[in-house]
PDB file of C-alpha atoms in Angstrom:
ATOM      1  CA  MET W   1     -30.028 -46.387  32.313  1.00  0.00           C
ATOM      2  CA  ASN W   2     -29.696 -43.966  35.204  1.00  0.00           C
ATOM      3  CA  SER W   3     -28.558 -41.062  33.075  1.00  0.00           C
ATOM      4  CA  THR W   4     -29.996 -37.588  32.891  1.00  0.00           C
ATOM      5  CA  THR W   5     -29.776 -34.669  30.514  1.00  0.00           C
ATOM      6  CA  VAL W   6     -30.024 -31.471  32.528  1.00  0.00           C
ATOM      7  CA  ASP W   7     -32.550 -28.741  31.840  1.00  0.00           C
ATOM      8  CA  GLN W   8     -30.428 -25.621  32.161  1.00  0.00           C
ATOM      9  CA  LYS W   9     -33.387 -23.415  33.109  1.00  0.00           C
ATOM     10  CA  ASN W  10     -34.747 -25.612  35.888  1.00  0.00           C
ATOM     11  CA  ASN W  11     -31.523 -26.870  37.400  1.00  0.00           C
ATOM     12  CA  THR W  12     -30.618 -24.952  40.546  1.00  0.00           C
ATOM     13  CA  PHE W  13     -27.288 -26.711  41.068  1.00  0.00           C
ATOM     14  CA  GLN W  14     -25.231 -25.846  38.057  1.00  0.00           C
ATOM     15  CA  ASN W  15     -21.713 -24.584  38.610  1.00  0.00           C
ATOM     16  CA  LEU W  16     -19.338 -27.175  40.034  1.00  0.00           C
ATOM     17  CA  GLN W  17     -16.059 -25.273  39.864  1.00  0.00           C
ATOM     18  CA  ASN W  18     -15.424 -25.442  43.620  1.00  0.00           C
ATOM     19  CA  TYR W  19     -16.018 -29.191  43.698  1.00  0.00           C
ATOM     20  CA  TRP W  20     -13.749 -29.566  40.678  1.00  0.00           C
ATOM     21  CA  LEU W  21     -10.939 -27.758  42.463  1.00  0.00           C
ATOM     22  CA  ASP W  22     -11.297 -30.109  45.435  1.00  0.00           C
ATOM     23  CA  ALA W  23     -11.320 -33.219  43.242  1.00  0.00           C
ATOM     24  CA  LEU W  24      -8.411 -35.537  42.416  1.00  0.00           C
ATOM     25  CA  THR W  25      -6.762 -36.474  39.174  1.00  0.00           C
ATOM     26  CA  PHE W  26      -7.238 -40.148  38.349  1.00  0.00           C
ATOM     27  CA  GLU W  27      -3.626 -40.824  39.333  1.00  0.00           C
ATOM     28  CA  GLU W  28      -4.203 -39.146  42.711  1.00  0.00           C
ATOM     29  CA  TYR W  29      -7.374 -41.180  43.149  1.00  0.00           C
ATOM     30  CA  MET W  30      -5.384 -44.357  42.529  1.00  0.00           C
ATOM     31  CA  ALA W  31      -2.811 -43.261  45.111  1.00  0.00           C
ATOM     32  CA  VAL W  32      -5.626 -42.907  47.650  1.00  0.00           C
ATOM     33  CA  ALA W  33      -6.880 -46.369  46.688  1.00  0.00           C
ATOM     34  CA  VAL W  34      -3.427 -47.868  47.295  1.00  0.00           C
ATOM     35  CA  GLN W  35      -3.012 -46.031  50.595  1.00  0.00           C
ATOM     36  CA  ARG W  36      -6.357 -47.198  51.911  1.00  0.00           C
ATOM     37  CA  ALA W  37      -5.804 -50.775  50.801  1.00  0.00           C
ATOM     38  CA  THR W  38      -2.374 -51.012  52.412  1.00  0.00           C
ATOM     39  CA  ASN W  39      -2.442 -48.600  55.349  1.00  0.00           C
ATOM     40  CA  ASN W  40      -5.878 -47.151  55.953  1.00  0.00           C
ATOM     41  CA  ILE W  41      -5.801 -44.314  58.480  1.00  0.00           C
ATOM     42  CA  ILE W  42      -9.532 -43.612  58.670  1.00  0.00           C
ATOM     43  CA  GLU W  43     -10.665 -44.688  62.125  1.00  0.00           C
ATOM     44  CA  ASN W  44     -13.653 -47.042  62.241  1.00  0.00           C
ATOM     45  CA  ASP W  45     -13.977 -47.015  58.465  1.00  0.00           C
ATOM     46  CA  PRO W  46     -16.962 -49.265  57.611  1.00  0.00           C
ATOM     47  CA  TYR W  47     -15.516 -49.972  54.165  1.00  0.00           C
ATOM     48  CA  GLN W  48     -12.084 -51.171  55.305  1.00  0.00           C
ATOM     49  CA  GLU W  49     -12.590 -54.760  54.183  1.00  0.00           C
ATOM     50  CA  TYR W  50     -13.465 -53.668  50.637  1.00  0.00           C
ATOM     51  CA  TYR W  51     -10.423 -51.497  49.819  1.00  0.00           C
ATOM     52  CA  ASP W  52      -8.108 -54.346  48.893  1.00  0.00           C
ATOM     53  CA  LEU W  53     -10.700 -56.029  46.673  1.00  0.00           C
ATOM     54  CA  GLY W  54     -11.570 -52.697  45.064  1.00  0.00           C
ATOM     55  CA  LEU W  55      -7.911 -52.029  44.280  1.00  0.00           C
ATOM     56  CA  GLN W  56      -7.453 -55.501  42.793  1.00  0.00           C
ATOM     57  CA  ARG W  57     -10.466 -55.047  40.546  1.00  0.00           C
ATOM     58  CA  THR W  58      -9.435 -51.548  39.488  1.00  0.00           C
ATOM     59  CA  ASN W  59      -5.928 -52.709  38.601  1.00  0.00           C
ATOM     60  CA  ARG W  60      -7.392 -55.621  36.637  1.00  0.00           C
ATOM     61  CA  THR W  61      -9.576 -53.212  34.684  1.00  0.00           C
ATOM     62  CA  LEU W  62      -6.589 -50.990  33.903  1.00  0.00           C
ATOM     63  CA  LYS W  63      -4.431 -53.948  32.882  1.00  0.00           C
ATOM     64  CA  THR W  64      -6.958 -55.368  30.425  1.00  0.00           C
ATOM     65  CA  LEU W  65      -8.453 -52.069  29.221  1.00  0.00           C
ATOM     66  CA  LYS W  66      -8.418 -51.452  25.472  1.00  0.00           C
ATOM     67  CA  LEU W  67     -10.028 -48.262  24.243  1.00  0.00           C
ATOM     68  CA  ASP W  68     -12.452 -48.798  21.387  1.00  0.00           C
ATOM     69  CA  ALA W  69     -11.351 -46.913  18.265  1.00  0.00           C
ATOM     70  CA  GLU W  70     -14.912 -46.588  16.948  1.00  0.00           C
ATOM     71  CA  GLN W  71     -16.108 -45.136  20.246  1.00  0.00           C
ATOM     72  CA  LEU W  72     -13.230 -42.668  20.257  1.00  0.00           C
ATOM     73  CA  GLU W  73     -14.089 -41.603  16.710  1.00  0.00           C
ATOM     74  CA  ARG W  74     -17.762 -41.028  17.534  1.00  0.00           C
ATOM     75  CA  ALA W  75     -16.906 -39.130  20.701  1.00  0.00           C
ATOM     76  CA  GLN W  76     -14.455 -36.917  18.816  1.00  0.00           C
ATOM     77  CA  ALA W  77     -17.179 -36.132  16.289  1.00  0.00           C
ATOM     78  CA  LYS W  78     -19.263 -34.654  19.108  1.00  0.00           C
ATOM     79  CA  ASN W  79     -16.650 -31.925  19.623  1.00  0.00           C
ATOM     80  CA  PHE W  80     -17.017 -32.155  23.387  1.00  0.00           C
ATOM     81  CA  ASN W  81     -14.783 -29.514  24.971  1.00  0.00           C
ATOM     82  CA  GLY W  82     -15.964 -29.866  28.543  1.00  0.00           C
ATOM     83  CA  LYS W  83     -14.781 -31.786  31.562  1.00  0.00           C
ATOM     84  CA  ILE W  84     -15.656 -35.050  33.296  1.00  0.00           C
ATOM     85  CA  LEU W  85     -16.176 -35.080  37.068  1.00  0.00           C
ATOM     86  CA  ILE W  86     -16.628 -38.522  38.623  1.00  0.00           C
ATOM     87  CA  ILE W  87     -17.995 -39.080  42.120  1.00  0.00           C
ATOM     88  CA  SER W  88     -16.497 -42.280  43.480  1.00  0.00           C
ATOM     89  CA  GLU W  89     -14.795 -44.129  46.350  1.00  0.00           C
ATOM     90  CA  PRO W  90     -12.024 -46.751  46.059  1.00  0.00           C
ATOM     91  CA  TRP W  91     -14.039 -49.423  47.911  1.00  0.00           C
ATOM     92  CA  CYS W  92     -16.937 -49.383  45.422  1.00  0.00           C
ATOM     93  CA  GLY W  93     -17.309 -52.526  43.294  1.00  0.00           C
ATOM     94  CA  ASP W  94     -19.201 -50.748  40.516  1.00  0.00           C
ATOM     95  CA  ALA W  95     -16.570 -48.001  40.433  1.00  0.00           C
ATOM     96  CA  SER W  96     -13.655 -50.409  40.109  1.00  0.00           C
ATOM     97  CA  ALA W  97     -15.023 -51.603  36.779  1.00  0.00           C
ATOM     98  CA  THR W  98     -16.185 -48.336  35.235  1.00  0.00           C
ATOM     99  CA  VAL W  99     -14.185 -45.414  36.654  1.00  0.00           C
ATOM    100  CA  PRO W 100     -10.834 -46.496  35.133  1.00  0.00           C
ATOM    101  CA  ALA W 101     -12.423 -47.018  31.721  1.00  0.00           C
ATOM    102  CA  VAL W 102     -14.255 -43.685  31.743  1.00  0.00           C
ATOM    103  CA  ALA W 103     -11.229 -41.779  33.032  1.00  0.00           C
ATOM    104  CA  LYS W 104      -8.812 -43.249  30.494  1.00  0.00           C
ATOM    105  CA  PHE W 105     -11.283 -42.838  27.632  1.00  0.00           C
ATOM    106  CA  PHE W 106     -11.812 -39.126  28.182  1.00  0.00           C
ATOM    107  CA  GLU W 107      -8.153 -38.500  28.938  1.00  0.00           C
ATOM    108  CA  ALA W 108      -7.427 -40.074  25.547  1.00  0.00           C
ATOM    109  CA  LEU W 109      -9.871 -37.607  23.989  1.00  0.00           C
ATOM    110  CA  GLY W 110      -7.981 -34.737  25.610  1.00  0.00           C
ATOM    111  CA  ASN W 111     -10.654 -33.851  28.173  1.00  0.00           C
ATOM    112  CA  ASP W 112      -9.797 -33.100  31.788  1.00  0.00           C
ATOM    113  CA  VAL W 113     -11.005 -35.736  34.231  1.00  0.00           C
ATOM    114  CA  ARG W 114     -11.246 -35.432  38.020  1.00  0.00           C
ATOM    115  CA  VAL W 115     -12.547 -37.759  40.730  1.00  0.00           C
ATOM    116  CA  PHE W 116     -14.374 -36.384  43.769  1.00  0.00           C
ATOM    117  CA  LEU W 117     -14.434 -38.626  46.819  1.00  0.00           C
ATOM    118  CA  ARG W 118     -18.078 -39.007  47.751  1.00  0.00           C
ATOM    119  CA  ASP W 119     -17.593 -39.213  51.489  1.00  0.00           C
ATOM    120  CA  GLN W 120     -15.356 -36.176  51.877  1.00  0.00           C
ATOM    121  CA  ASP W 121     -18.348 -33.929  51.173  1.00  0.00           C
ATOM    122  CA  THR W 122     -21.713 -35.586  50.619  1.00  0.00           C
ATOM    123  CA  SER W 123     -23.324 -32.322  49.518  1.00  0.00           C
ATOM    124  CA  LEU W 124     -22.225 -33.117  45.960  1.00  0.00           C
ATOM    125  CA  ILE W 125     -23.671 -36.625  45.695  1.00  0.00           C
ATOM    126  CA  ASP W 126     -26.844 -35.396  47.380  1.00  0.00           C
ATOM    127  CA  HIS W 127     -27.584 -33.485  44.179  1.00  0.00           C
ATOM    128  CA  PHE W 128     -27.142 -36.632  42.060  1.00  0.00           C
ATOM    129  CA  LEU W 129     -29.078 -39.273  43.965  1.00  0.00           C
ATOM    130  CA  THR W 130     -30.228 -42.536  42.424  1.00  0.00           C
ATOM    131  CA  ASN W 131     -33.648 -43.532  43.750  1.00  0.00           C
ATOM    132  CA  ASP W 132     -32.931 -41.409  46.845  1.00  0.00           C
ATOM    133  CA  THR W 133     -29.612 -43.188  47.503  1.00  0.00           C
ATOM    134  CA  GLN W 134     -26.017 -41.907  47.324  1.00  0.00           C
ATOM    135  CA  SER W 135     -25.043 -44.597  44.844  1.00  0.00           C
ATOM    136  CA  ILE W 136     -21.700 -44.342  43.058  1.00  0.00           C
ATOM    137  CA  PRO W 137     -20.013 -43.947  40.723  1.00  0.00           C
ATOM    138  CA  LYS W 138     -21.659 -40.911  39.197  1.00  0.00           C
ATOM    139  CA  VAL W 139     -20.187 -39.349  36.071  1.00  0.00           C
ATOM    140  CA  ILE W 140     -21.019 -35.656  35.704  1.00  0.00           C
ATOM    141  CA  VAL W 141     -20.574 -34.043  32.302  1.00  0.00           C
ATOM    142  CA  LEU W 142     -19.536 -30.385  32.570  1.00  0.00           C
ATOM    143  CA  ASP W 143     -19.242 -27.699  29.938  1.00  0.00           C
ATOM    144  CA  GLU W 144     -16.244 -25.384  29.696  1.00  0.00           C
ATOM    145  CA  ASN W 145     -17.733 -23.156  32.410  1.00  0.00           C
ATOM    146  CA  PHE W 146     -18.225 -26.020  34.889  1.00  0.00           C
ATOM    147  CA  ASN W 147     -21.970 -26.179  34.325  1.00  0.00           C
ATOM    148  CA  VAL W 148     -23.686 -29.560  34.455  1.00  0.00           C
ATOM    149  CA  THR W 149     -25.013 -30.751  31.107  1.00  0.00           C
ATOM    150  CA  ALA W 150     -25.690 -34.401  31.972  1.00  0.00           C
ATOM    151  CA  ASN W 151     -24.920 -37.152  34.458  1.00  0.00           C
ATOM    152  CA  TRP W 152     -24.640 -40.924  34.338  1.00  0.00           C
ATOM    153  CA  GLY W 153     -24.478 -43.729  36.855  1.00  0.00           C
ATOM    154  CA  PRO W 154     -24.085 -45.707  38.963  1.00  0.00           C
ATOM    155  CA  ARG W 155     -23.914 -48.624  36.521  1.00  0.00           C
ATOM    156  CA  PRO W 156     -24.658 -49.500  32.877  1.00  0.00           C
ATOM    157  CA  GLN W 157     -28.137 -50.598  31.841  1.00  0.00           C
ATOM    158  CA  PHE W 158     -27.149 -54.263  31.892  1.00  0.00           C
ATOM    159  CA  GLY W 159     -26.118 -53.918  35.525  1.00  0.00           C
ATOM    160  CA  ASN W 160     -29.369 -52.131  36.307  1.00  0.00           C
ATOM    161  CA  ASP W 161     -31.281 -54.987  34.710  1.00  0.00           C
ATOM    162  CA  LEU W 162     -29.453 -57.509  36.897  1.00  0.00           C
ATOM    163  CA  LEU W 163     -30.230 -55.424  39.983  1.00  0.00           C
ATOM    164  CA  LYS W 164     -33.897 -55.237  39.025  1.00  0.00           C
ATOM    165  CA  LYS W 165     -33.989 -59.002  38.551  1.00  0.00           C
ATOM    166  CA  PHE W 166     -32.482 -59.517  42.006  1.00  0.00           C
ATOM    167  CA  LYS W 167     -34.882 -57.109  43.720  1.00  0.00           C
ATOM    168  CA  GLU W 168     -37.919 -58.649  42.031  1.00  0.00           C
ATOM    169  CA  ASN W 169     -36.885 -62.282  42.601  1.00  0.00           C
ATOM    170  CA  PRO W 170     -34.459 -62.526  45.571  1.00  0.00           C
ATOM    171  CA  GLU W 171     -35.517 -66.090  46.302  1.00  0.00           C
ATOM    172  CA  THR W 172     -34.884 -67.413  42.796  1.00  0.00           C
ATOM    173  CA  TYR W 173     -32.040 -64.969  42.039  1.00  0.00           C
ATOM    174  CA  PRO W 174     -30.187 -64.586  45.364  1.00  0.00           C
ATOM    175  CA  ARG W 175     -27.807 -61.794  46.265  1.00  0.00           C
ATOM    176  CA  GLU W 176     -24.627 -63.849  45.903  1.00  0.00           C
ATOM    177  CA  VAL W 177     -25.622 -64.927  42.373  1.00  0.00           C
ATOM    178  CA  PHE W 178     -26.461 -61.333  41.449  1.00  0.00           C
ATOM    179  CA  TYR W 179     -23.095 -60.065  42.683  1.00  0.00           C
ATOM    180  CA  ASN W 180     -21.250 -62.823  40.851  1.00  0.00           C
ATOM    181  CA  ASP W 181     -23.126 -62.177  37.590  1.00  0.00           C
ATOM    182  CA  LEU W 182     -22.452 -58.452  37.898  1.00  0.00           C
ATOM    183  CA  GLN W 183     -18.720 -58.924  38.432  1.00  0.00           C
ATOM    184  CA  VAL W 184     -18.481 -61.429  35.561  1.00  0.00           C
ATOM    185  CA  TYR W 185     -20.191 -58.862  33.326  1.00  0.00           C
ATOM    186  CA  TYR W 186     -17.852 -56.091  34.459  1.00  0.00           C
ATOM    187  CA  SER W 187     -14.801 -58.285  33.921  1.00  0.00           C
ATOM    188  CA  ARG W 188     -15.830 -59.110  30.365  1.00  0.00           C
ATOM    189  CA  ASN W 189     -17.200 -55.707  29.370  1.00  0.00           C
ATOM    190  CA  LYS W 190     -14.284 -53.656  30.742  1.00  0.00           C
ATOM    191  CA  GLY W 191     -16.280 -50.438  30.970  1.00  0.00           C
ATOM    192  CA  LYS W 192     -17.252 -50.348  27.286  1.00  0.00           C
ATOM    193  CA  ASP W 193     -20.998 -50.086  27.957  1.00  0.00           C
ATOM    194  CA  ALA W 194     -20.486 -47.297  30.492  1.00  0.00           C
ATOM    195  CA  VAL W 195     -18.446 -45.320  27.971  1.00  0.00           C
ATOM    196  CA  GLU W 196     -21.038 -45.966  25.254  1.00  0.00           C
ATOM    197  CA  GLU W 197     -23.897 -44.679  27.391  1.00  0.00           C
ATOM    198  CA  ILE W 198     -21.939 -41.555  28.356  1.00  0.00           C
ATOM    199  CA  ILE W 199     -21.088 -40.810  24.707  1.00  0.00           C
ATOM    200  CA  THR W 200     -24.810 -40.597  23.972  1.00  0.00           C
ATOM    201  CA  LEU W 201     -25.091 -37.812  26.573  1.00  0.00           C
ATOM    202  CA  LEU W 202     -22.400 -35.572  25.104  1.00  0.00           C
TER     203      LEU W 202
END
């Protein structure tokens, strides 16, 4: 699981208030997703072909999403009073499966949730790299003073295991099979594993 608990003394990138103020509500993020899928205005956008698919997958996640009562109870018991800042982009396949679930889960708990578009300012994601890559989504757990306490992402452990299997055996486990298995998992899991792993970090 690519999740990290932050050492407050050694972390030099703590307060994220300015990034929070520049971030979107989940509803605003969805409006951007719709706009880009239907009338993208970013010239020479390399992700143009993925916006429509990303929106379809995100809407499917939202339509079938059912928050787990036991997870909500355990999260409430943690008395988490902070905020959730998610780094994402509407074209991202991993994000379409997990961001809606995470956003709706923490909104149900009463926590503020914002989504920061990775590509509008890469200085944020550069502090939360995964194996030296700007992989998304990244879920950043903040305390009440906008300090980082933990981060998670870009995918649940099961997804990481599939990726490892693909990288170690691309000939016997080709890319197209990996992507299909990952999307089947996301479709069935509906973000539950992502939420579970984040709860452990609270």
